[in-house]
Coordinates of C-alpha atoms and ligand atoms in Angstrom, one line a residue:
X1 CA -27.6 -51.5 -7.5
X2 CA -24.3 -52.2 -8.7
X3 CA -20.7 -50.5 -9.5
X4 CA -21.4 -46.7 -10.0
X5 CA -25.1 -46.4 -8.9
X6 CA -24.1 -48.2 -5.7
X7 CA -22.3 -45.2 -4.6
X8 CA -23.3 -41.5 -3.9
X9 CA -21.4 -38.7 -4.3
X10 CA -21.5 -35.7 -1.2
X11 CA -19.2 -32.2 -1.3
X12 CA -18.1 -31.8 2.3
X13 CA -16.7 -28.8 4.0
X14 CA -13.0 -29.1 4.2
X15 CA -11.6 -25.7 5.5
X16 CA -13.6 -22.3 5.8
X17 CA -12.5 -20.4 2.7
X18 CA -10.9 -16.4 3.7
X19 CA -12.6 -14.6 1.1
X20 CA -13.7 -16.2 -2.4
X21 CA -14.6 -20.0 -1.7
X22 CA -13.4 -21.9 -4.1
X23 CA -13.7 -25.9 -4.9
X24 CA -10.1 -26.3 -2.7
X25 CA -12.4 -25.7 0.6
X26 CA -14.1 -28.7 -0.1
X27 CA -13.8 -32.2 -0.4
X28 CA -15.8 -35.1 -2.3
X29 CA -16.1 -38.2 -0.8
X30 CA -17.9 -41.1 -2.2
X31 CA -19.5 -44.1 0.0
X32 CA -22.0 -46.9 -0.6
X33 CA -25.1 -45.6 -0.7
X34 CA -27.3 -46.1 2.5
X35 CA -30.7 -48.1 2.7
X36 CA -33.6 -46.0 4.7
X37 CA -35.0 -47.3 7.9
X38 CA -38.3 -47.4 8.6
X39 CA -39.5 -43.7 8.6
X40 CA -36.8 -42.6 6.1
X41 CA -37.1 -41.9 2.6
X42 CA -33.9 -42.3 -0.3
X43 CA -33.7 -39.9 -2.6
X44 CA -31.9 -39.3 -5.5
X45 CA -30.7 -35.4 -6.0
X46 CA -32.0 -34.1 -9.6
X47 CA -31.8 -30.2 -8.7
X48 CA -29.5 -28.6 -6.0
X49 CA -30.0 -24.9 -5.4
X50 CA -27.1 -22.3 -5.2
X51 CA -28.2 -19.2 -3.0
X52 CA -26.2 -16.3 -1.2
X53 CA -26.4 -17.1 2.0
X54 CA -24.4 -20.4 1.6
X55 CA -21.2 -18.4 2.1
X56 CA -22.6 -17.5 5.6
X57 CA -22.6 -21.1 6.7
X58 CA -19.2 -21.3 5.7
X59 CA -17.8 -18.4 8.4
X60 CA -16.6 -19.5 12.0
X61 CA -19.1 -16.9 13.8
X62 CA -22.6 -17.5 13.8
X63 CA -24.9 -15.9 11.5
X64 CA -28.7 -16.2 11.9
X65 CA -28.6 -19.8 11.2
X66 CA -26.3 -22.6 12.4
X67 CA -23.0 -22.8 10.6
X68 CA -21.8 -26.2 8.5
X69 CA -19.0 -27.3 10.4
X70 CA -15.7 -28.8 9.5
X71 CA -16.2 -32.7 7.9
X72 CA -19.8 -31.8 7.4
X73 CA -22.3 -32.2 4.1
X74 CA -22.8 -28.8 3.0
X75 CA -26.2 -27.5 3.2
X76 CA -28.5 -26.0 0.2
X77 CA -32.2 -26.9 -0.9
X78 CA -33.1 -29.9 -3.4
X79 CA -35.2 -31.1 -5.2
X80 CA -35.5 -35.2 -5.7
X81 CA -37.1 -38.3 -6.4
X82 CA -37.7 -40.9 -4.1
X83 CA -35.8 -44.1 -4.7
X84 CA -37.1 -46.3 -1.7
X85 CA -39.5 -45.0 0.7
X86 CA -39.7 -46.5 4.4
X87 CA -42.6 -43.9 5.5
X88 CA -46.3 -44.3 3.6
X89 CA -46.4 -40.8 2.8
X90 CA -44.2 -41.3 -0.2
X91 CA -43.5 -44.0 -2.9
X92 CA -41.1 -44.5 -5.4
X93 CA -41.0 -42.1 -8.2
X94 CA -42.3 -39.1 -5.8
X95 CA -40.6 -35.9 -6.8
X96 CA -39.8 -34.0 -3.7
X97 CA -38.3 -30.7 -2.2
X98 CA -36.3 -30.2 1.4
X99 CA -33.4 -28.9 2.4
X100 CA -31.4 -31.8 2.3
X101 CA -27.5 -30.9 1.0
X102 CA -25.0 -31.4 -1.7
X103 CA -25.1 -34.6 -2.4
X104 CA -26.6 -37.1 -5.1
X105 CA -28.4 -39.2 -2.9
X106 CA -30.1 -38.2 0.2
X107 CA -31.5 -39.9 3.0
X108 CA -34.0 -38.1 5.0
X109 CA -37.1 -38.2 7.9
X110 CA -40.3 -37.8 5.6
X111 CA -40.8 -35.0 7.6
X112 CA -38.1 -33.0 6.1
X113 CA -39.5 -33.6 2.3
X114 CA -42.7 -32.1 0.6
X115 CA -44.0 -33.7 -2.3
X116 CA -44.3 -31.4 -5.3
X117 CA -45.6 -32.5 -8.8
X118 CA -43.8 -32.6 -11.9
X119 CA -47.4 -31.6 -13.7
X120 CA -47.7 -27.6 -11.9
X121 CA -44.4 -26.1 -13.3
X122 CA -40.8 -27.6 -14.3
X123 CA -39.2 -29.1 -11.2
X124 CA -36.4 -26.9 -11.0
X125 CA -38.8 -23.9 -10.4
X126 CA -39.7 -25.3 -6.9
X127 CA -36.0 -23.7 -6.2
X128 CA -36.5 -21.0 -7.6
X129 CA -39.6 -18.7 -8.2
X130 CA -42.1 -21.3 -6.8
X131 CA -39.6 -22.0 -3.5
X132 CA -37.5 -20.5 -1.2
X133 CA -36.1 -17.0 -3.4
X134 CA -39.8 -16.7 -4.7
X135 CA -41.1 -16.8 -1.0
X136 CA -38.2 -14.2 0.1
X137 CA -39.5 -11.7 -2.8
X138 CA -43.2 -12.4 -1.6
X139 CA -42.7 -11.4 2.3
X140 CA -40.5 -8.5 2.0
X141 CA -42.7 -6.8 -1.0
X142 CA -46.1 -7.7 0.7
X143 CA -45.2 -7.4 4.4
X144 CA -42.3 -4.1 4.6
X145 CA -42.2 -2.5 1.1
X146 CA -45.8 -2.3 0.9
X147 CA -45.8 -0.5 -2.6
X148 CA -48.5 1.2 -3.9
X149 CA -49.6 2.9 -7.2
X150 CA -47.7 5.4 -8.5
X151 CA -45.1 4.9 -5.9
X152 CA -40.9 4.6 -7.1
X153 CA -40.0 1.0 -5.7
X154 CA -36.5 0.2 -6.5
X155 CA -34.8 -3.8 -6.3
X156 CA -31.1 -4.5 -6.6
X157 CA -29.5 -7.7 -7.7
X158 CA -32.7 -7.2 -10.0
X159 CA -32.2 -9.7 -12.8
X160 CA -31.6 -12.6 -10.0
X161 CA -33.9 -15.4 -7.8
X162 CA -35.1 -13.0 -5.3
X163 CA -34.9 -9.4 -6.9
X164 CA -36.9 -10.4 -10.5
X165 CA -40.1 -11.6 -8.1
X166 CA -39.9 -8.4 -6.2
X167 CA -39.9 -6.3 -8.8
X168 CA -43.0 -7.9 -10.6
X169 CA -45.1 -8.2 -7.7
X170 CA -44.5 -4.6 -7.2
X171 CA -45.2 -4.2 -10.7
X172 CA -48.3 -5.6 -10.0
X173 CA -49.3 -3.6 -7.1
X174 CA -49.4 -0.7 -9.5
X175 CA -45.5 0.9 -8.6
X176 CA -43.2 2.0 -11.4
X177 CA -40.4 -0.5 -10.6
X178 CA -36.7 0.5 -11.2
X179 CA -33.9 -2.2 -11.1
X180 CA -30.0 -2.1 -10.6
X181 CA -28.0 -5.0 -11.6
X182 CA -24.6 -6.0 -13.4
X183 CA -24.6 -4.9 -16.9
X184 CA -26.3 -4.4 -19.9
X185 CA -27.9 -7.5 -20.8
X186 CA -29.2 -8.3 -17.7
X187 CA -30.7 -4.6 -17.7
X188 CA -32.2 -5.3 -20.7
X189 CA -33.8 -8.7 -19.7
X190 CA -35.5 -7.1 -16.4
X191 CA -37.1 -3.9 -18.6
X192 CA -37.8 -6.5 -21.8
X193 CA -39.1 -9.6 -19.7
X194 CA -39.5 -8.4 -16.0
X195 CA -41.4 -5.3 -17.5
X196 CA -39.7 -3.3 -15.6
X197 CA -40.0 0.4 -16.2
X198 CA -36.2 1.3 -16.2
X199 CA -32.8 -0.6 -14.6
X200 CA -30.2 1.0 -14.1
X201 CA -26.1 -0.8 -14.3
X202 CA -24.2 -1.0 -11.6
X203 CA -21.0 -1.1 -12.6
X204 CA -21.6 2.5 -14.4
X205 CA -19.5 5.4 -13.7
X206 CA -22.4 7.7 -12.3
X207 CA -24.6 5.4 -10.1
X208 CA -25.8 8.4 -8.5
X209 CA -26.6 10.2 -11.5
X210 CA -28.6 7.6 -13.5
X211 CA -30.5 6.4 -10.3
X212 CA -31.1 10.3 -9.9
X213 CA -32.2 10.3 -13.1
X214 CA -34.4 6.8 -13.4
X215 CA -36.3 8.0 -10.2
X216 CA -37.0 11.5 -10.9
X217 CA -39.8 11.1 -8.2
X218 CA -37.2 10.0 -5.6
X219 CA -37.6 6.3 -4.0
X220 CA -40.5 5.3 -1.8
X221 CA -39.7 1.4 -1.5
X222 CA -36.4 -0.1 -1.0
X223 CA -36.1 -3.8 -1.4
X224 CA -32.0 -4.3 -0.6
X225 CA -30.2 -7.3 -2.1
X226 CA -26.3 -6.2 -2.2
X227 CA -25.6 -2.6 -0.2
X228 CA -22.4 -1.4 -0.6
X229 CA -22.3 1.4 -3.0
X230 CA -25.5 1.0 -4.2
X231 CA -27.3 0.6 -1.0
X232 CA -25.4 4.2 -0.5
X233 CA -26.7 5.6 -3.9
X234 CA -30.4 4.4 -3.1
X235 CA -30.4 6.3 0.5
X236 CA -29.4 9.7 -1.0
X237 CA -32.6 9.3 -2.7
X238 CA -35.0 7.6 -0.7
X239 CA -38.2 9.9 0.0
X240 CA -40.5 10.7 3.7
X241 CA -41.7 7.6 4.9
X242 CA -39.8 5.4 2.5
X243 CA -40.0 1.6 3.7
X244 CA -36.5 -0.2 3.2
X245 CA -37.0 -4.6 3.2
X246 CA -33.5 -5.3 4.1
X247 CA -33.2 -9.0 2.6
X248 CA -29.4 -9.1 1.7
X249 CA -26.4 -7.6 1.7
X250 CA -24.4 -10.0 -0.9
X251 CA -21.5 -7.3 -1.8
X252 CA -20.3 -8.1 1.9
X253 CA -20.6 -11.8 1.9
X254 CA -16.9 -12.4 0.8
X255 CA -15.8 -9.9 3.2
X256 CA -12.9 -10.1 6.3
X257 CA -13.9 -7.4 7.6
X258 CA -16.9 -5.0 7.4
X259 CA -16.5 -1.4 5.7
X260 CA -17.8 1.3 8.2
X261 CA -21.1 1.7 8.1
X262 CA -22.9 4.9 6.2
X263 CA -24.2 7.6 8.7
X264 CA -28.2 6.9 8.9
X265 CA -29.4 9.7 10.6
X266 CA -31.5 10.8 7.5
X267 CA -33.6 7.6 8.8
X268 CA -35.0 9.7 11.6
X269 CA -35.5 13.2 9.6
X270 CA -37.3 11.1 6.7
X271 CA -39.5 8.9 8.9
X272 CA -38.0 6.2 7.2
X273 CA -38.8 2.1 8.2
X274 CA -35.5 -0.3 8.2
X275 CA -36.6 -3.6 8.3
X276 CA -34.9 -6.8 7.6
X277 CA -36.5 -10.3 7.7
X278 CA -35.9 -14.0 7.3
X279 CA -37.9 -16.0 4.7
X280 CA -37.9 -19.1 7.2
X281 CA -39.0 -16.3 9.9
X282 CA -42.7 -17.0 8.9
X283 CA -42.5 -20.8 6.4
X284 CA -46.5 -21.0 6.4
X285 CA -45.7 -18.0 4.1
X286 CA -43.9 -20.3 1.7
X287 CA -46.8 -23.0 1.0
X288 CA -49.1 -19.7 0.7
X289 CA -46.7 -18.3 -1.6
X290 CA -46.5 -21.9 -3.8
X291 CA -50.0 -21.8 -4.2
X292 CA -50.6 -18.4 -5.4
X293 CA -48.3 -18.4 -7.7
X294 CA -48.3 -21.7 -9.3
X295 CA -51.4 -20.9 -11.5
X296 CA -49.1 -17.7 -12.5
X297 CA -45.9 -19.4 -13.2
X298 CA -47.3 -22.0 -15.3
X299 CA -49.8 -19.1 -17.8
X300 CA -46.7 -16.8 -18.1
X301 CA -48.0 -13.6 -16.3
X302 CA -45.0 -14.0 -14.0
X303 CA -41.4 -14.5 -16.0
X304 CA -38.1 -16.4 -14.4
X305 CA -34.8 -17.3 -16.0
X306 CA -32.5 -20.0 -14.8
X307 CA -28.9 -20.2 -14.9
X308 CA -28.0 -24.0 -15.0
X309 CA -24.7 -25.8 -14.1
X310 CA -23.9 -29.7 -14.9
X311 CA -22.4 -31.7 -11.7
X312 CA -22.2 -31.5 -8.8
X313 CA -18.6 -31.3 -8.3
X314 CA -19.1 -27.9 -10.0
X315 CA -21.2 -26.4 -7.0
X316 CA -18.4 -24.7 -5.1
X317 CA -17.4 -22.7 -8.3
X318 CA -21.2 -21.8 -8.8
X319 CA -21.2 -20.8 -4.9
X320 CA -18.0 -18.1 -6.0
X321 CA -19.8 -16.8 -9.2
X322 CA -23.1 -16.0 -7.4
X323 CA -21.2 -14.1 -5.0
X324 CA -19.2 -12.5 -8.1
X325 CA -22.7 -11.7 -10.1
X326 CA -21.9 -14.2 -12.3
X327 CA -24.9 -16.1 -12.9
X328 CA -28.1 -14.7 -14.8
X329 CA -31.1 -15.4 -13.1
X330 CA -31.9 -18.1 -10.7
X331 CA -28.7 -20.4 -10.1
X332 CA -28.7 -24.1 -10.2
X333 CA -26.5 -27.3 -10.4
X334 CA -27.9 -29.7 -12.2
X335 CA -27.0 -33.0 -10.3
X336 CA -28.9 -36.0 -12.3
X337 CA -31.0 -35.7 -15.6
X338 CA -35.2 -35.9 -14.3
X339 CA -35.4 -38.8 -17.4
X340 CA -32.6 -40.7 -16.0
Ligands
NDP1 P1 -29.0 -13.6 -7.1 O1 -29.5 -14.6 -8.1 O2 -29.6 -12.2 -7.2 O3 -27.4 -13.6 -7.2 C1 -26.7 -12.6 -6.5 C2 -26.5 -11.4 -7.3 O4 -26.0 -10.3 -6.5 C3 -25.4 -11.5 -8.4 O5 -25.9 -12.2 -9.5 C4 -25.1 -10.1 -8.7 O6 -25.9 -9.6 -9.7 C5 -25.3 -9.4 -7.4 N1 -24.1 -8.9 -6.8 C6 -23.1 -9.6 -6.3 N2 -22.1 -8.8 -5.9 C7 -22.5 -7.6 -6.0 C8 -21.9 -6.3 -5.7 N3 -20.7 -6.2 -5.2 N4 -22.7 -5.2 -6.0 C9 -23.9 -5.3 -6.5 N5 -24.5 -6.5 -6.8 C10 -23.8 -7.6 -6.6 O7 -29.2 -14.2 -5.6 P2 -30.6 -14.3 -4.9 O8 -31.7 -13.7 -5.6 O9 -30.7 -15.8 -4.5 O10 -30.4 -13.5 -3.5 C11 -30.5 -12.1 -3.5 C12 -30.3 -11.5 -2.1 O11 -31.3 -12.0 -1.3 C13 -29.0 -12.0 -1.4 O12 -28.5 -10.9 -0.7 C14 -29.4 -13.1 -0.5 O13 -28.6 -13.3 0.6 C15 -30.8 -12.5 -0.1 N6 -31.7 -13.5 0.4 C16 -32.3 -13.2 1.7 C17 -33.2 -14.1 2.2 C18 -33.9 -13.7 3.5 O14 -34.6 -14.5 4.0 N7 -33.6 -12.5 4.0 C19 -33.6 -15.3 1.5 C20 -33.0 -15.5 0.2 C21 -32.1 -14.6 -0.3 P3 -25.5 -8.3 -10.6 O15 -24.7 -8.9 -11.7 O16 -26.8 -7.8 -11.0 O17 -24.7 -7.4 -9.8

């Protein structure tokens, strides 16, 4: 390796943002780029994933998960190919998937990679439907919402990673699904492509109203992405015994300080289950999840859209428009071209 390809590239957290992040809390530095040792496997970053819950690694306070600290390579999931392997389990050319941070070149225990195949379903869906966001849709819908035929399920952040699988499995299960998300076109997309049975924008001057009015049935299943005003619009109609999967709350992420919270004792009148869950709470879930819906990814019966940025010096400003509803569908950051 020589000149350029001798070095890698890796975005490092330089101060913890107050609000927005924005590319001047981080840093790029470059170095040579290191050999594994036996046991290790080099990597070379083709997809890097851009997900909510980043900004949570960012605050001081501990959230469910360790934060990145000051200096350090900020965390996400990749997806890679092996350069030089040092563990038999992997050979050049191998693409692999692990949560192994921004950067262009990754070195890593084989342990913390699982091979994938470039054959099943495009690469970049192993971030997306087929990994982590696909897996969070999967346990919330399957093990809280629990929807059933003829039942009102509603998903916000609908046209995004998590909220378009939810909404199609609980399509499948035989619920009429209603989404909310941020504007026409993405409204559109989730009734035309999702098969949604109605969505319902946002940003519109009557939330209450036109959820009133897509719902007429009320709300039996919950699946929460955002809160905020429409977590607040969804409660006023949730029915007896509606189950709520609390997943995300991404309206508060940029936050100082939490708003007050919203009076819940309609929970105890209405029977109504609260739960929220981790994906990585139960990971055997994931691989289950991968191989079910591989076969359905790769036939069609289950749609996904993808919402790709070039460089990876352009992964803090994707991290601010994901938080800002920016993106459409499934963010990525497109680090290195899979043919180069
Ligand atoms: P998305 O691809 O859905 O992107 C986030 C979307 O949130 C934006 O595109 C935007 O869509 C919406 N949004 C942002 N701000 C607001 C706001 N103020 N009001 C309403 N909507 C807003 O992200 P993911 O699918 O990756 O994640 C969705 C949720 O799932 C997040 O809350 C995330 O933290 C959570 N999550 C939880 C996991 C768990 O284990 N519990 C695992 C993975 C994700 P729009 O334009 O439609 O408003």
């Amino acid at each position: 390796m020589s000149g350029i390809n001798n070095l890698r590239r890796s975005i490092v957290l330089k101060r913890r943002p107050k609000g927005e992040p924005s590319a001047a809390d981080f840093d790029i530095i470059e170095e040579t780029i290191p050999n594994p040792d036996p046991g290790e496997v080099l990597t070379r970053t083709l997809w890097l994933s851009i997900d909510p819950y980043m900004r949570g690694r960012l605050r001081e306070e501990q959230t469910y998960a360790a934060g990145v600290q000051i200096g350090e390579v900020m965390t996400g999931e990749t997806v890679g190919r092996v350069m030089v392997s040092g563990d038999p389990r992997f050979h050049a050319g191998d693409f692999v998937v692990g949560a192994r941070g921004w950067q262009t070149h990754t070195i890593s225990q084989a342990d913390q990679l699982t091979k994938i195949s470039a054959d099943a379903a495009p690469l970049s869906t192993y971030l997306g439907i087929l990994g982590m966001p696909g897996a969070t849709a999967y346990a919330g819908v399957t093990e809280i919402c629990k929807p059933r035929q003829g039942e009102t399920f509603v998903v916000s952040a609908a046209s995004g990673a998590v909220g378009s699988v939810a909404g199609q499995l609980a399509k499948r299960a035989g619920a009429r699904v209603v989404g909310i998300a941020g504007g026409a076109e993405k409204c559109l997309w989730a009734q035309d492509k999702l098969g949604f049975d109605d969505c319902v924008d946002h940003r519109s001057l009557d939330l209450q109203r036109e959820l009133q009015t897509a719902c007429p049935n009320g709300i039996d299943c919950y699946f929460e992405n955002v809160g905020g005003a429409v977590q607040q619009a969804v409660f006023n109609l949730l029915n007896p015994f509606a189950r709520v999967a609390m997943c995300g709350m991404v309206s508060q992420y940029n936050a100082q300080e939490f708003p007050p919270g919203p009076n819940l004792g309609f929970v105890v009148g209405k029977r109504v289950l609260i739960q929220g869950f981790i994906v990585t709470d139960r990971p055997e879930r994931l691989t289950e999840w991968r191989a079910m819906a591989e076969p359905l990814v790769a036939d069609g019966s289950l749609a996904y859209r993808e919402d790709v940025i070039e460089g990876l010096e352009n992964a803090p400003d994707a991290l601010a428009g994901i938080l800002d509803g920016r993106n459409f569908g499934k963010l990525l950051v497109r680090v290195a071209h899979e043919a180069d």
